[in-house]
Coordinates of C-alpha atoms in Angstrom, one line a residue:
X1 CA 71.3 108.9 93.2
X2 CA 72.8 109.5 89.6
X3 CA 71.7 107.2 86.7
X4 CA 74.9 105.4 86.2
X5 CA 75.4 104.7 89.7
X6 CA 71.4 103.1 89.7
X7 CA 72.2 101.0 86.5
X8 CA 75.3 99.5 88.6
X9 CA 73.0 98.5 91.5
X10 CA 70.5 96.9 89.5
X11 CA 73.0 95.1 87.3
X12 CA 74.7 93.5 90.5
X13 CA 71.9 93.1 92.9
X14 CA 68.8 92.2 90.0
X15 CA 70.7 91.1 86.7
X16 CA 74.0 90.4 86.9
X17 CA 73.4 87.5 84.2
X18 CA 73.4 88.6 80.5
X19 CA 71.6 91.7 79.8
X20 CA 70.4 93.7 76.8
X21 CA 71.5 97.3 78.0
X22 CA 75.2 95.8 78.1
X23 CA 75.0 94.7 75.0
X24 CA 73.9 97.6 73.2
X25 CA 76.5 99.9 74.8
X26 CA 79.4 97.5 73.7
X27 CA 81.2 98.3 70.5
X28 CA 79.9 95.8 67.2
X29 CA 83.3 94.1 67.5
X30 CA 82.8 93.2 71.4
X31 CA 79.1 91.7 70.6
X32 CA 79.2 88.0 72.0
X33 CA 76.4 86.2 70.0
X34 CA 76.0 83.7 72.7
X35 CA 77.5 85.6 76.0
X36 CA 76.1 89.2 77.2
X37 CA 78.7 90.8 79.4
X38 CA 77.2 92.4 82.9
X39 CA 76.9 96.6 82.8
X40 CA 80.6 96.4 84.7
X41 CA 82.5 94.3 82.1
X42 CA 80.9 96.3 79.2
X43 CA 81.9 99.1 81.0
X44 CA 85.4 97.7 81.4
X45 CA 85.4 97.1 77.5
X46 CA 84.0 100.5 76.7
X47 CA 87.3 101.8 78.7
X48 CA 89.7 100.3 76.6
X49 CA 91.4 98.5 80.6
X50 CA 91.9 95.2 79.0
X51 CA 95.9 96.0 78.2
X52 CA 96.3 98.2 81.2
X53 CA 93.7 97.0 84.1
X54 CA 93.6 93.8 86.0
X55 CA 89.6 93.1 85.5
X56 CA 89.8 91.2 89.1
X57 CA 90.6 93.9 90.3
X58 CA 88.3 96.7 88.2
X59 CA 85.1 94.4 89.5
X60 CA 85.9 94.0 93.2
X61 CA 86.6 98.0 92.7
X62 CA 83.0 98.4 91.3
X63 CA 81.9 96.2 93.7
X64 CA 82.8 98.4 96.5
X65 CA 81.8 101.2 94.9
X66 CA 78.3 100.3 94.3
X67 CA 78.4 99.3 98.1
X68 CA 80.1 102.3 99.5
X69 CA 80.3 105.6 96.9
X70 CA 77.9 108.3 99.0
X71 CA 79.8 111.5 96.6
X72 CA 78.8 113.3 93.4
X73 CA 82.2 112.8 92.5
X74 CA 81.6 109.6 91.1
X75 CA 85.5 108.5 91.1
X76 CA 86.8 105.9 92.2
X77 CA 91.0 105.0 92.6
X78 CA 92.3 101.6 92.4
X79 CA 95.7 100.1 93.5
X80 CA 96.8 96.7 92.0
X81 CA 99.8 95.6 93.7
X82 CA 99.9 92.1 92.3
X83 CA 102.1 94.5 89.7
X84 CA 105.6 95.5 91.0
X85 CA 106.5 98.5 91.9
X86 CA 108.7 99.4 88.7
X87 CA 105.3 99.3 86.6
X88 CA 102.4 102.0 86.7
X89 CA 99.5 100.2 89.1
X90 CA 97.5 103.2 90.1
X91 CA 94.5 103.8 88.1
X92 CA 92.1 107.1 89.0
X93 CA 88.8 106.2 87.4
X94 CA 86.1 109.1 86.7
X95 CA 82.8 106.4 86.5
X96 CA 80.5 108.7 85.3
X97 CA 81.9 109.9 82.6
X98 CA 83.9 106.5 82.2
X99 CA 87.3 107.9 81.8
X100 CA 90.9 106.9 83.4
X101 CA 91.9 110.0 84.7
X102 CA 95.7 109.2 86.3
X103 CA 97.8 105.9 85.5
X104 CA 101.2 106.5 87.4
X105 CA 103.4 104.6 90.0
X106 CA 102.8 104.1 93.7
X107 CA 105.5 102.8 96.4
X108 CA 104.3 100.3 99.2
X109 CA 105.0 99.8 102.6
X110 CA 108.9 98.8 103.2
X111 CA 108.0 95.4 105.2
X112 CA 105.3 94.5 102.5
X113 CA 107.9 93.4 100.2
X114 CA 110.8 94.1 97.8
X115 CA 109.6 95.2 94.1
X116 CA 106.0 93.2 94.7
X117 CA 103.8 94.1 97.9
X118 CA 102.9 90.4 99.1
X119 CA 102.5 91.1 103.2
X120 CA 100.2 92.9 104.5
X121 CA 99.1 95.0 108.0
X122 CA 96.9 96.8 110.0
X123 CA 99.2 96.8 112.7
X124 CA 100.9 99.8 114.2
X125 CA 104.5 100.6 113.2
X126 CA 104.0 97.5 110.7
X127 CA 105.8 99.7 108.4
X128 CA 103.3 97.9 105.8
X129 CA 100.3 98.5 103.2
X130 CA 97.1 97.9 103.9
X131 CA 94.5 96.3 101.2
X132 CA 90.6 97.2 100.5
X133 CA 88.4 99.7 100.5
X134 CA 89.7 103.4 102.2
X135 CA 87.5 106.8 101.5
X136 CA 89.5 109.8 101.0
X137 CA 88.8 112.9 104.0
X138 CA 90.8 116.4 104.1
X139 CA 94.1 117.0 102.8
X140 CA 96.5 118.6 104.8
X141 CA 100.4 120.0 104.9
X142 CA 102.9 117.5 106.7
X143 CA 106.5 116.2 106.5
X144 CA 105.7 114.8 103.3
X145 CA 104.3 117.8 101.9
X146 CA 100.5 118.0 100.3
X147 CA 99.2 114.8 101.7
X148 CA 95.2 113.7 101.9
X149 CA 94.1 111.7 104.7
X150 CA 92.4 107.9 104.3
X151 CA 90.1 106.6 106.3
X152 CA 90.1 102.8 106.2
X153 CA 86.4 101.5 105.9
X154 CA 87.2 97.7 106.8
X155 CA 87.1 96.4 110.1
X156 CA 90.4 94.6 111.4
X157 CA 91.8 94.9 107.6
X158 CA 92.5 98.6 107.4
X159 CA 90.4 100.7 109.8
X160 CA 93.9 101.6 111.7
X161 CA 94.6 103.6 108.5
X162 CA 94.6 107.4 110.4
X163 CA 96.2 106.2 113.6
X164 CA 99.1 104.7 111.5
X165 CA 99.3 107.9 109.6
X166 CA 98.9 106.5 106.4
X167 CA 98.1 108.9 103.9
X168 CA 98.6 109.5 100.2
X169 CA 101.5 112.2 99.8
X170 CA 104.1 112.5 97.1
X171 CA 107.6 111.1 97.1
X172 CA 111.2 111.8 95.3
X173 CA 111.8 107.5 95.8
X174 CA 108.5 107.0 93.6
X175 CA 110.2 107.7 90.6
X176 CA 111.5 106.3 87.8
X177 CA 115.2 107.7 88.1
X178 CA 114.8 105.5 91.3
X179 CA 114.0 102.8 89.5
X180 CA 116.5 103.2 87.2
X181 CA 119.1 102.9 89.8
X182 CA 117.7 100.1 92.0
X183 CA 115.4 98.5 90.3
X184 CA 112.2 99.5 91.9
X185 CA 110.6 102.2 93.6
X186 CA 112.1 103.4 97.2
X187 CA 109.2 102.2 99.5
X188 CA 106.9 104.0 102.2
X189 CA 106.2 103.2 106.2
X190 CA 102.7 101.7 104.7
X191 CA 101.5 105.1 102.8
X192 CA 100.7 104.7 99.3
X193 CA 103.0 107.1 98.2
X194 CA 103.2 109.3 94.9
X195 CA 105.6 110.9 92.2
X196 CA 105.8 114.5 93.4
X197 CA 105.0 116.2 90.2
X198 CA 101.4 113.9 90.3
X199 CA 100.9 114.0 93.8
X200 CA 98.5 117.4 94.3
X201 CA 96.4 117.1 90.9
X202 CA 95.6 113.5 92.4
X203 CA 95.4 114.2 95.7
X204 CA 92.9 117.5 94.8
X205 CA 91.1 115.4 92.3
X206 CA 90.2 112.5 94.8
X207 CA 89.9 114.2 97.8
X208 CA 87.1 114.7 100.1
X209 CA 84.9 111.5 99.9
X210 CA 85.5 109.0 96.9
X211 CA 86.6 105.6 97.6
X212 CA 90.2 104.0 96.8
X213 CA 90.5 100.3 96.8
X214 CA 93.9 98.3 97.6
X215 CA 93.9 95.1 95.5
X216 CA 96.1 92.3 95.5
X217 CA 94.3 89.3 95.2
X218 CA 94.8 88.0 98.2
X219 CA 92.9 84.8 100.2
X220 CA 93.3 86.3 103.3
X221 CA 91.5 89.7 102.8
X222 CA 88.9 87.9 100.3
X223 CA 88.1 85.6 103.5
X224 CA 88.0 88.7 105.7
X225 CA 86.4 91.5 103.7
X226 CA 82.4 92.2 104.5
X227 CA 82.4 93.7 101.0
X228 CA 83.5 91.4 98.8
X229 CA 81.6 88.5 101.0
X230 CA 78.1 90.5 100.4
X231 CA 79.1 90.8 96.6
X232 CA 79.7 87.2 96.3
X233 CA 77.0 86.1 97.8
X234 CA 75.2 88.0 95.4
X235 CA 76.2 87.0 92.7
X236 CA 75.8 83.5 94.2
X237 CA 71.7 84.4 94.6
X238 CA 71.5 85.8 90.7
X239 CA 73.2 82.8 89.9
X240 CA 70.5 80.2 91.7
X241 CA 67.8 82.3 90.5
X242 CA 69.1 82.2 86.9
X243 CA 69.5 77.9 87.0
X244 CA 65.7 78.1 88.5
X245 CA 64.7 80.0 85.9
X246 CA 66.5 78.2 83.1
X247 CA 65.2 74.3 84.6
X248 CA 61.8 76.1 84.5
X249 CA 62.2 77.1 80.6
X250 CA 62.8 73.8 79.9

């Protein structure tokens, strides 16, 4: 297990609460006096995502990752369709060496909504995205050209990912001539779909094992998700022992 990965793990499941380590990574002008940030939101910080990354969305992502990442690859992609479709909402994240590696556009599913994605499937011929947690397999030549192959890693939410076909592939209507002549992206049967001159450096840079996670904030898939329940009910434990440990201070 590499060292970054470990230091995530012990953050979330040991000391999520203020710590030293995150302190001392963080910039002097991010320095809290009275509030430590976790390892993940000094990491967040150290990225520079305030301006470009929902944090929601970046911590869920981490949360998953923690959870989930079994590569060396130690990257992780994350979609934030609470953004429409006519702004850049795909971020490829290199953890380890804590770099954003791709920011570019991404179509949705054509029954998921106009410009915002706000319905969501798992069911055949939905024509409609998917949200949470997919690892990336082999990649492959199809109708759409270079495309890599998802599997969906939550049950009932997106685990109908290969038999749907959805897949990550380049697109001419994910572009921004499209936008400029309907007002936001052409849209996919449920794939996430990418410019074409992007789509094989991102497709051959996440292939093969790291983890991609759908976001868009929604009740639903919160209630639903294994992952995010087992985070949450983390934190929730860190949080009880914390209070017992303050009453006991004073």
């Amino acid at each position: 297990m590499n060292g970054f990965l470990l230091v995530i793990i012990i953050v979330l499941f040991t000391s999520f609460n203020p710590t030293k380590t995150a302190n001392k990574k963080m910039p002097e002008k991010m320095r809290i006096s009275q509030q430590a940030y976790s390892e993940v939101e000094a990491m967040y910080h150290r990225m520079q995502l305030a301006s470009t990354l929902n944090f929601k969305a970046f911590e869920q992502a981490m949360a998953g990752y923690t959870q989930l990442a079994d590569t060396d690859k130690g990257i992780i992609t994350v979609i934030d369709f609470t953004l429409p479709s006519t702004e850049k909402r795909m971020y490829v994240i290199d953890v380890e060496n804590e770099k954003l590696l791709y920011h570019t556009l991404v179509s949705h599913g054509r029954n998921s909504g106009e410009n915002y994605a706000t319905s969501f499937s798992n069911e055949n011929d939905s024509h409609q995205s998917s949200l949470g947690f997919f690892r990336t397999e082999n990649t492959y030549f199809g109708g759409n050209g270079y495309s890599l192959v998802l599997e969906g890693l939550e049950q009932g939410i997106n685990d109908r990912a290969k038999e749907r076909a959805v897949v990550i592939h380049g697109a001419p209507y994910c572009s921004t001539r499209v936008i400029a002549s309907t007002g936001r992206l052409g849209r996919s049967y449920g794939c996430p779909a990418l410019p074409v001159e992007l789509a094989k450096p991102i497709i051959n840079t996440i292939k093969e094992g790291t983890l991609l996670y759908i976001y868009a904030d929604n009740t639903q898939y919160a209630y639903q998700s294994a992952i995010l329940k087992r985070h949450h009910a983390t934190l929730l434990a860190q949080r009880s022992m914390d209070e017992r440990a303050e009453s006991n201070i004073f």
